[in-house]
mmCIF file with all atom_site columns, C-alpha atoms in Angstrom:
data_model
loop_
_atom_site.group_PDB
_atom_site.id
_atom_site.type_symbol
_atom_site.label_atom_id
_atom_site.label_alt_id
_atom_site.label_comp_id
_atom_site.label_asym_id
_atom_site.label_entity_id
_atom_site.label_seq_id
_atom_site.pdbx_PDB_ins_code
_atom_site.Cartn_x
_atom_site.Cartn_y
_atom_site.Cartn_z
_atom_site.occupancy
_atom_site.B_iso_or_equiv
_atom_site.pdbx_formal_charge
_atom_site.auth_seq_id
_atom_site.auth_comp_id
_atom_site.auth_asym_id
_atom_site.auth_atom_id
_atom_site.pdbx_PDB_model_num
ATOM 1   C CA . UNK C 1 1   ? 0.089  -0.019 -0.063 1.00 59.00 ? 1   UNK C CA 1
ATOM 2   C CA . UNK C 1 2   ? 1.452  3.357  -1.148 1.00 65.00 ? 2   UNK C CA 1
ATOM 3   C CA . UNK C 1 3   ? 0.816  6.467  0.707  1.00 65.00 ? 3   UNK C CA 1
ATOM 4   C CA . UNK C 1 4   ? 0.530  9.625  -1.350 1.00 66.00 ? 4   UNK C CA 1
ATOM 5   C CA . UNK C 1 5   ? 1.412  12.841 0.088  1.00 67.00 ? 5   UNK C CA 1
ATOM 6   C CA . UNK C 1 6   ? 0.357  15.954 -1.458 1.00 70.00 ? 6   UNK C CA 1
ATOM 7   C CA . UNK C 1 7   ? 2.559  18.987 -1.340 1.00 76.00 ? 7   UNK C CA 1
ATOM 8   C CA . UNK C 1 8   ? 5.890  17.162 -0.567 1.00 78.00 ? 8   UNK C CA 1
ATOM 9   C CA . UNK C 1 9   ? 7.460  20.636 -0.908 1.00 82.00 ? 9   UNK C CA 1
ATOM 10  C CA . UNK C 1 10  ? 5.655  22.042 1.980  1.00 82.00 ? 10  UNK C CA 1
ATOM 11  C CA . UNK C 1 11  ? 6.285  18.935 4.348  1.00 82.00 ? 11  UNK C CA 1
ATOM 12  C CA . UNK C 1 12  ? 10.104 19.461 3.537  1.00 84.00 ? 12  UNK C CA 1
ATOM 13  C CA . UNK C 1 13  ? 9.977  23.158 4.098  1.00 87.00 ? 13  UNK C CA 1
ATOM 14  C CA . UNK C 1 14  ? 8.106  22.398 7.546  1.00 88.00 ? 14  UNK C CA 1
ATOM 15  C CA . UNK C 1 15  ? 10.837 19.726 8.496  1.00 88.00 ? 15  UNK C CA 1
ATOM 16  C CA . UNK C 1 16  ? 13.570 22.198 7.465  1.00 89.00 ? 16  UNK C CA 1
ATOM 17  C CA . UNK C 1 17  ? 12.055 24.891 9.725  1.00 90.00 ? 17  UNK C CA 1
ATOM 18  C CA . UNK C 1 18  ? 11.693 22.542 12.665 1.00 90.00 ? 18  UNK C CA 1
ATOM 19  C CA . UNK C 1 19  ? 15.466 21.442 12.259 1.00 91.00 ? 19  UNK C CA 1
ATOM 20  C CA . UNK C 1 20  ? 16.592 25.099 11.877 1.00 91.00 ? 20  UNK C CA 1
ATOM 21  C CA . UNK C 1 21  ? 14.600 26.017 14.950 1.00 92.00 ? 21  UNK C CA 1
ATOM 22  C CA . UNK C 1 22  ? 16.221 23.069 17.013 1.00 91.00 ? 22  UNK C CA 1
ATOM 23  C CA . UNK C 1 23  ? 19.747 23.957 15.618 1.00 90.00 ? 23  UNK C CA 1
ATOM 24  C CA . UNK C 1 24  ? 19.127 27.796 16.602 1.00 90.00 ? 24  UNK C CA 1
ATOM 25  C CA . UNK C 1 25  ? 17.940 26.827 20.126 1.00 88.00 ? 25  UNK C CA 1
ATOM 26  C CA . UNK C 1 26  ? 21.007 24.621 20.678 1.00 85.00 ? 26  UNK C CA 1
ATOM 27  C CA . UNK C 1 27  ? 23.421 27.267 19.701 1.00 85.00 ? 27  UNK C CA 1
ATOM 28  C CA . UNK C 1 28  ? 21.532 30.014 21.684 1.00 82.00 ? 28  UNK C CA 1
ATOM 29  C CA . UNK C 1 29  ? 21.682 27.686 24.729 1.00 81.00 ? 29  UNK C CA 1
ATOM 30  C CA . UNK C 1 30  ? 25.457 26.954 24.323 1.00 77.00 ? 30  UNK C CA 1
ATOM 31  C CA . UNK C 1 31  ? 26.136 30.766 24.043 1.00 73.00 ? 31  UNK C CA 1
ATOM 32  C CA . UNK C 1 32  ? 24.084 31.479 27.031 1.00 67.00 ? 32  UNK C CA 1
ATOM 33  C CA . UNK C 1 33  ? 25.693 28.815 29.110 1.00 61.00 ? 33  UNK C CA 1
ATOM 34  C CA . UNK C 1 34  ? 29.251 29.850 28.231 1.00 60.00 ? 34  UNK C CA 1
ATOM 35  C CA . UNK C 1 35  ? 28.572 33.507 28.692 1.00 56.00 ? 35  UNK C CA 1
ATOM 36  C CA . UNK C 1 36  ? 26.501 33.536 31.879 1.00 51.00 ? 36  UNK C CA 1
ATOM 37  C CA . UNK C 1 37  ? 26.739 30.240 33.492 1.00 50.00 ? 37  UNK C CA 1
ATOM 38  C CA . UNK C 1 38  ? 30.520 30.098 33.440 1.00 47.00 ? 38  UNK C CA 1
ATOM 39  C CA . UNK C 1 39  ? 31.053 33.815 34.078 1.00 46.00 ? 39  UNK C CA 1
ATOM 40  C CA . UNK C 1 40  ? 32.350 34.772 37.604 1.00 48.00 ? 40  UNK C CA 1
ATOM 41  C CA . UNK C 1 41  ? 29.738 35.394 40.109 1.00 61.00 ? 41  UNK C CA 1
ATOM 42  C CA . UNK C 1 42  ? 29.007 38.848 41.502 1.00 75.00 ? 42  UNK C CA 1
ATOM 43  C CA . UNK C 1 43  ? 31.999 40.317 43.493 1.00 79.00 ? 43  UNK C CA 1
ATOM 44  C CA . UNK C 1 44  ? 31.693 39.755 47.233 1.00 81.00 ? 44  UNK C CA 1
ATOM 45  C CA . UNK C 1 45  ? 33.651 41.333 49.907 1.00 83.00 ? 45  UNK C CA 1
ATOM 46  C CA . UNK C 1 46  ? 36.112 39.151 51.786 1.00 83.00 ? 46  UNK C CA 1
ATOM 47  C CA . UNK C 1 47  ? 34.873 38.179 55.086 1.00 85.00 ? 47  UNK C CA 1
ATOM 48  C CA . UNK C 1 48  ? 36.566 40.027 58.028 1.00 87.00 ? 48  UNK C CA 1
ATOM 49  C CA . UNK C 1 49  ? 38.748 41.818 55.554 1.00 85.00 ? 49  UNK C CA 1
ATOM 50  C CA . UNK C 1 50  ? 40.487 44.223 57.942 1.00 86.00 ? 50  UNK C CA 1
ATOM 51  C CA . UNK C 1 51  ? 41.513 41.372 60.221 1.00 88.00 ? 51  UNK C CA 1
ATOM 52  C CA . UNK C 1 52  ? 42.773 39.398 57.309 1.00 88.00 ? 52  UNK C CA 1
ATOM 53  C CA . UNK C 1 53  ? 44.601 42.263 55.769 1.00 85.00 ? 53  UNK C CA 1
ATOM 54  C CA . UNK C 1 54  ? 46.353 42.992 59.132 1.00 83.00 ? 54  UNK C CA 1
ATOM 55  C CA . UNK C 1 55  ? 47.401 39.208 59.582 1.00 84.00 ? 55  UNK C CA 1
ATOM 56  C CA . UNK C 1 56  ? 48.551 39.064 55.845 1.00 81.00 ? 56  UNK C CA 1
ATOM 57  C CA . UNK C 1 57  ? 50.577 42.284 56.155 1.00 76.00 ? 57  UNK C CA 1
ATOM 58  C CA . UNK C 1 58  ? 52.560 40.571 58.976 1.00 77.00 ? 58  UNK C CA 1
ATOM 59  C CA . UNK C 1 59  ? 53.229 37.350 57.023 1.00 79.00 ? 59  UNK C CA 1
ATOM 60  C CA . UNK C 1 60  ? 53.199 38.143 53.362 1.00 74.00 ? 60  UNK C CA 1
ATOM 61  C CA . UNK C 1 61  ? 55.467 40.132 51.122 1.00 78.00 ? 61  UNK C CA 1
ATOM 62  C CA . UNK C 1 62  ? 52.625 41.343 49.005 1.00 85.00 ? 62  UNK C CA 1
ATOM 63  C CA . UNK C 1 63  ? 48.949 41.747 49.226 1.00 89.00 ? 63  UNK C CA 1
ATOM 64  C CA . UNK C 1 64  ? 46.421 43.103 46.776 1.00 91.00 ? 64  UNK C CA 1
ATOM 65  C CA . UNK C 1 65  ? 43.118 44.748 47.637 1.00 93.00 ? 65  UNK C CA 1
ATOM 66  C CA . UNK C 1 66  ? 40.530 44.597 44.830 1.00 93.00 ? 66  UNK C CA 1
ATOM 67  C CA . UNK C 1 67  ? 38.008 47.444 45.444 1.00 94.00 ? 67  UNK C CA 1
ATOM 68  C CA . UNK C 1 68  ? 34.543 47.379 43.849 1.00 93.00 ? 68  UNK C CA 1
ATOM 69  C CA . UNK C 1 69  ? 30.953 48.616 44.152 1.00 92.00 ? 69  UNK C CA 1
ATOM 70  C CA . UNK C 1 70  ? 27.638 46.892 43.517 1.00 89.00 ? 70  UNK C CA 1
ATOM 71  C CA . UNK C 1 71  ? 26.514 47.390 40.039 1.00 88.00 ? 71  UNK C CA 1
ATOM 72  C CA . UNK C 1 72  ? 29.588 49.236 38.875 1.00 90.00 ? 72  UNK C CA 1
ATOM 73  C CA . UNK C 1 73  ? 29.987 48.638 35.099 1.00 92.00 ? 73  UNK C CA 1
ATOM 74  C CA . UNK C 1 74  ? 33.768 49.020 35.465 1.00 92.00 ? 74  UNK C CA 1
ATOM 75  C CA . UNK C 1 75  ? 34.033 46.459 38.227 1.00 91.00 ? 75  UNK C CA 1
ATOM 76  C CA . UNK C 1 76  ? 31.874 43.990 36.340 1.00 91.00 ? 76  UNK C CA 1
ATOM 77  C CA . UNK C 1 77  ? 33.678 44.197 32.969 1.00 92.00 ? 77  UNK C CA 1
ATOM 78  C CA . UNK C 1 78  ? 37.133 43.251 34.687 1.00 91.00 ? 78  UNK C CA 1
ATOM 79  C CA . UNK C 1 79  ? 35.994 40.568 37.097 1.00 89.00 ? 79  UNK C CA 1
ATOM 80  C CA . UNK C 1 80  ? 37.093 37.679 34.655 1.00 88.00 ? 80  UNK C CA 1
ATOM 81  C CA . UNK C 1 81  ? 40.634 39.053 34.399 1.00 89.00 ? 81  UNK C CA 1
ATOM 82  C CA . UNK C 1 82  ? 40.853 39.708 38.016 1.00 91.00 ? 82  UNK C CA 1
ATOM 83  C CA . UNK C 1 83  ? 39.593 36.104 38.909 1.00 89.00 ? 83  UNK C CA 1
ATOM 84  C CA . UNK C 1 84  ? 42.076 34.626 36.526 1.00 88.00 ? 84  UNK C CA 1
ATOM 85  C CA . UNK C 1 85  ? 44.902 36.665 37.871 1.00 90.00 ? 85  UNK C CA 1
ATOM 86  C CA . UNK C 1 86  ? 44.107 35.707 41.377 1.00 90.00 ? 86  UNK C CA 1
ATOM 87  C CA . UNK C 1 87  ? 44.195 31.926 40.569 1.00 88.00 ? 87  UNK C CA 1
ATOM 88  C CA . UNK C 1 88  ? 47.911 32.545 39.638 1.00 87.00 ? 88  UNK C CA 1
ATOM 89  C CA . UNK C 1 89  ? 48.798 34.705 42.538 1.00 88.00 ? 89  UNK C CA 1
ATOM 90  C CA . UNK C 1 90  ? 50.978 33.303 45.271 1.00 88.00 ? 90  UNK C CA 1
ATOM 91  C CA . UNK C 1 91  ? 49.988 36.072 47.818 1.00 89.00 ? 91  UNK C CA 1
ATOM 92  C CA . UNK C 1 92  ? 46.716 37.101 49.451 1.00 90.00 ? 92  UNK C CA 1
ATOM 93  C CA . UNK C 1 93  ? 44.127 38.851 47.422 1.00 92.00 ? 93  UNK C CA 1
ATOM 94  C CA . UNK C 1 94  ? 41.135 40.434 49.050 1.00 93.00 ? 94  UNK C CA 1
ATOM 95  C CA . UNK C 1 95  ? 37.928 41.956 47.755 1.00 94.00 ? 95  UNK C CA 1
ATOM 96  C CA . UNK C 1 96  ? 36.662 45.157 49.417 1.00 93.00 ? 96  UNK C CA 1
ATOM 97  C CA . UNK C 1 97  ? 33.337 46.634 48.764 1.00 93.00 ? 97  UNK C CA 1
ATOM 98  C CA . UNK C 1 98  ? 33.661 50.469 48.761 1.00 93.00 ? 98  UNK C CA 1
ATOM 99  C CA . UNK C 1 99  ? 30.129 50.902 50.144 1.00 92.00 ? 99  UNK C CA 1
ATOM 100 C CA . UNK C 1 100 ? 30.665 48.755 53.212 1.00 92.00 ? 100 UNK C CA 1
ATOM 101 C CA . UNK C 1 101 ? 31.782 50.045 56.680 1.00 92.00 ? 101 UNK C CA 1
ATOM 102 C CA . UNK C 1 102 ? 35.302 48.362 56.177 1.00 91.00 ? 102 UNK C CA 1
ATOM 103 C CA . UNK C 1 103 ? 35.416 49.554 52.603 1.00 91.00 ? 103 UNK C CA 1
ATOM 104 C CA . UNK C 1 104 ? 34.759 53.056 53.638 1.00 93.00 ? 104 UNK C CA 1
ATOM 105 C CA . UNK C 1 105 ? 37.616 52.763 55.992 1.00 92.00 ? 105 UNK C CA 1
ATOM 106 C CA . UNK C 1 106 ? 40.058 51.477 53.589 1.00 91.00 ? 106 UNK C CA 1
ATOM 107 C CA . UNK C 1 107 ? 38.913 53.713 50.787 1.00 92.00 ? 107 UNK C CA 1
ATOM 108 C CA . UNK C 1 108 ? 39.795 56.609 52.871 1.00 92.00 ? 108 UNK C CA 1
ATOM 109 C CA . UNK C 1 109 ? 43.131 55.073 54.103 1.00 90.00 ? 109 UNK C CA 1
ATOM 110 C CA . UNK C 1 110 ? 44.202 54.626 50.547 1.00 89.00 ? 110 UNK C CA 1
ATOM 111 C CA . UNK C 1 111 ? 42.592 57.768 49.190 1.00 90.00 ? 111 UNK C CA 1
ATOM 112 C CA . UNK C 1 112 ? 40.694 56.143 46.251 1.00 90.00 ? 112 UNK C CA 1
ATOM 113 C CA . UNK C 1 113 ? 38.821 58.151 43.909 1.00 89.00 ? 113 UNK C CA 1
ATOM 114 C CA . UNK C 1 114 ? 37.204 55.197 42.011 1.00 88.00 ? 114 UNK C CA 1
ATOM 115 C CA . UNK C 1 115 ? 35.684 51.937 42.957 1.00 90.00 ? 115 UNK C CA 1
ATOM 116 C CA . UNK C 1 116 ? 37.349 49.901 40.308 1.00 92.00 ? 116 UNK C CA 1
ATOM 117 C CA . UNK C 1 117 ? 40.881 50.078 41.852 1.00 92.00 ? 117 UNK C CA 1
ATOM 118 C CA . UNK C 1 118 ? 43.723 47.783 42.885 1.00 93.00 ? 118 UNK C CA 1
ATOM 119 C CA . UNK C 1 119 ? 45.928 48.667 45.881 1.00 92.00 ? 119 UNK C CA 1
ATOM 120 C CA . UNK C 1 120 ? 49.145 46.819 45.699 1.00 90.00 ? 120 UNK C CA 1
ATOM 121 C CA . UNK C 1 121 ? 50.762 46.679 49.260 1.00 86.00 ? 121 UNK C CA 1
ATOM 122 C CA . UNK C 1 122 ? 54.498 45.686 49.765 1.00 82.00 ? 122 UNK C CA 1
ATOM 123 C CA . UNK C 1 123 ? 56.393 44.700 52.658 1.00 76.00 ? 123 UNK C CA 1
ATOM 124 C CA . UNK C 1 124 ? 60.258 45.121 52.483 1.00 73.00 ? 124 UNK C CA 1
ATOM 125 C CA . UNK C 1 125 ? 62.579 44.974 55.368 1.00 68.00 ? 125 UNK C CA 1
ATOM 126 C CA . UNK C 1 126 ? 59.553 44.713 57.746 1.00 65.00 ? 126 UNK C CA 1
ATOM 127 C CA . UNK C 1 127 ? 58.246 47.968 56.411 1.00 64.00 ? 127 UNK C CA 1
ATOM 128 C CA . UNK C 1 128 ? 54.803 48.069 54.906 1.00 62.00 ? 128 UNK C CA 1
ATOM 129 C CA . UNK C 1 129 ? 54.154 50.480 52.057 1.00 69.00 ? 129 UNK C CA 1
ATOM 130 C CA . UNK C 1 130 ? 51.497 51.095 49.551 1.00 70.00 ? 130 UNK C CA 1
ATOM 131 C CA . UNK C 1 131 ? 53.352 50.659 46.203 1.00 72.00 ? 131 UNK C CA 1
ATOM 132 C CA . UNK C 1 132 ? 50.555 51.541 43.848 1.00 81.00 ? 132 UNK C CA 1
ATOM 133 C CA . UNK C 1 133 ? 46.873 52.411 43.438 1.00 86.00 ? 133 UNK C CA 1
ATOM 134 C CA . UNK C 1 134 ? 45.838 51.447 39.915 1.00 88.00 ? 134 UNK C CA 1
ATOM 135 C CA . UNK C 1 135 ? 42.654 51.521 37.905 1.00 90.00 ? 135 UNK C CA 1
ATOM 136 C CA . UNK C 1 136 ? 41.419 48.057 36.485 1.00 90.00 ? 136 UNK C CA 1
ATOM 137 C CA . UNK C 1 137 ? 38.889 49.108 34.174 1.00 92.00 ? 137 UNK C CA 1
ATOM 138 C CA . UNK C 1 138 ? 38.130 52.245 31.995 1.00 92.00 ? 138 UNK C CA 1
ATOM 139 C CA . UNK C 1 139 ? 35.912 53.404 29.159 1.00 92.00 ? 139 UNK C CA 1
ATOM 140 C CA . UNK C 1 140 ? 37.329 53.311 25.581 1.00 92.00 ? 140 UNK C CA 1
ATOM 141 C CA . UNK C 1 141 ? 36.702 56.073 22.784 1.00 93.00 ? 141 UNK C CA 1
ATOM 142 C CA . UNK C 1 142 ? 33.431 54.447 21.822 1.00 93.00 ? 142 UNK C CA 1
ATOM 143 C CA . UNK C 1 143 ? 32.003 54.569 25.369 1.00 91.00 ? 143 UNK C CA 1
ATOM 144 C CA . UNK C 1 144 ? 32.473 50.819 25.980 1.00 92.00 ? 144 UNK C CA 1
ATOM 145 C CA . UNK C 1 145 ? 33.643 49.601 29.465 1.00 93.00 ? 145 UNK C CA 1
ATOM 146 C CA . UNK C 1 146 ? 36.942 47.734 29.128 1.00 92.00 ? 146 UNK C CA 1
ATOM 147 C CA . UNK C 1 147 ? 39.267 45.903 31.492 1.00 92.00 ? 147 UNK C CA 1
ATOM 148 C CA . UNK C 1 148 ? 42.740 47.345 31.797 1.00 91.00 ? 148 UNK C CA 1
ATOM 149 C CA . UNK C 1 149 ? 44.448 44.000 31.253 1.00 89.00 ? 149 UNK C CA 1
ATOM 150 C CA . UNK C 1 150 ? 47.938 45.485 31.299 1.00 89.00 ? 150 UNK C CA 1
ATOM 151 C CA . UNK C 1 151 ? 47.497 47.108 34.782 1.00 90.00 ? 151 UNK C CA 1
ATOM 152 C CA . UNK C 1 152 ? 46.106 43.796 36.167 1.00 90.00 ? 152 UNK C CA 1
ATOM 153 C CA . UNK C 1 153 ? 48.760 41.741 34.859 1.00 90.00 ? 153 UNK C CA 1
ATOM 154 C CA . UNK C 1 154 ? 51.351 44.043 36.087 1.00 89.00 ? 154 UNK C CA 1
ATOM 155 C CA . UNK C 1 155 ? 49.870 44.318 39.520 1.00 89.00 ? 155 UNK C CA 1
ATOM 156 C CA . UNK C 1 156 ? 49.489 40.539 39.854 1.00 88.00 ? 156 UNK C CA 1
ATOM 157 C CA . UNK C 1 157 ? 52.840 39.669 38.056 1.00 82.00 ? 157 UNK C CA 1
ATOM 158 C CA . UNK C 1 158 ? 55.376 41.686 39.476 1.00 48.00 ? 158 UNK C CA 1
ATOM 159 C CA . UNK C 1 159 ? 56.743 42.086 43.102 1.00 39.00 ? 159 UNK C CA 1
ATOM 160 C CA . UNK C 1 160 ? 57.118 45.659 42.900 1.00 43.00 ? 160 UNK C CA 1
ATOM 161 C CA . UNK C 1 161 ? 54.916 47.864 40.574 1.00 41.00 ? 161 UNK C CA 1
ATOM 162 C CA . UNK C 1 162 ? 56.716 50.265 38.447 1.00 45.00 ? 162 UNK C CA 1
#
């Protein structure tokens, strides 16, 4: 028994449309997963940051403070690079929310103008000094927020910031 189908062209078009939809859905899901699910989570202040900073200044040669503010586009754009650099660091790295009580104290101590700043603290001959305060993000000529990858790499990669 043969089955005759009218309008074979319409059926092939329908099947092609279904297949294309499934393909686009799969690509969209993969892109979403890669971009959002694997992205670093929101920045969170290191618990007991002042106490940990004091302890680290006694035992470590170098400490980096990563200052941030909630919903700061500069801070958000650079968090992936900072997280990657932190994984490679052999010294303490602490996150400080400039809007918290501890963050306000440290912001004043290091005279920060912007939330998206790294403070590099060095210890040489038992003398603790702030070697540098550098920005880790900025806006380019087109108004896009961009991480300052060079500043981040330099801060995390060198013992003394030049």
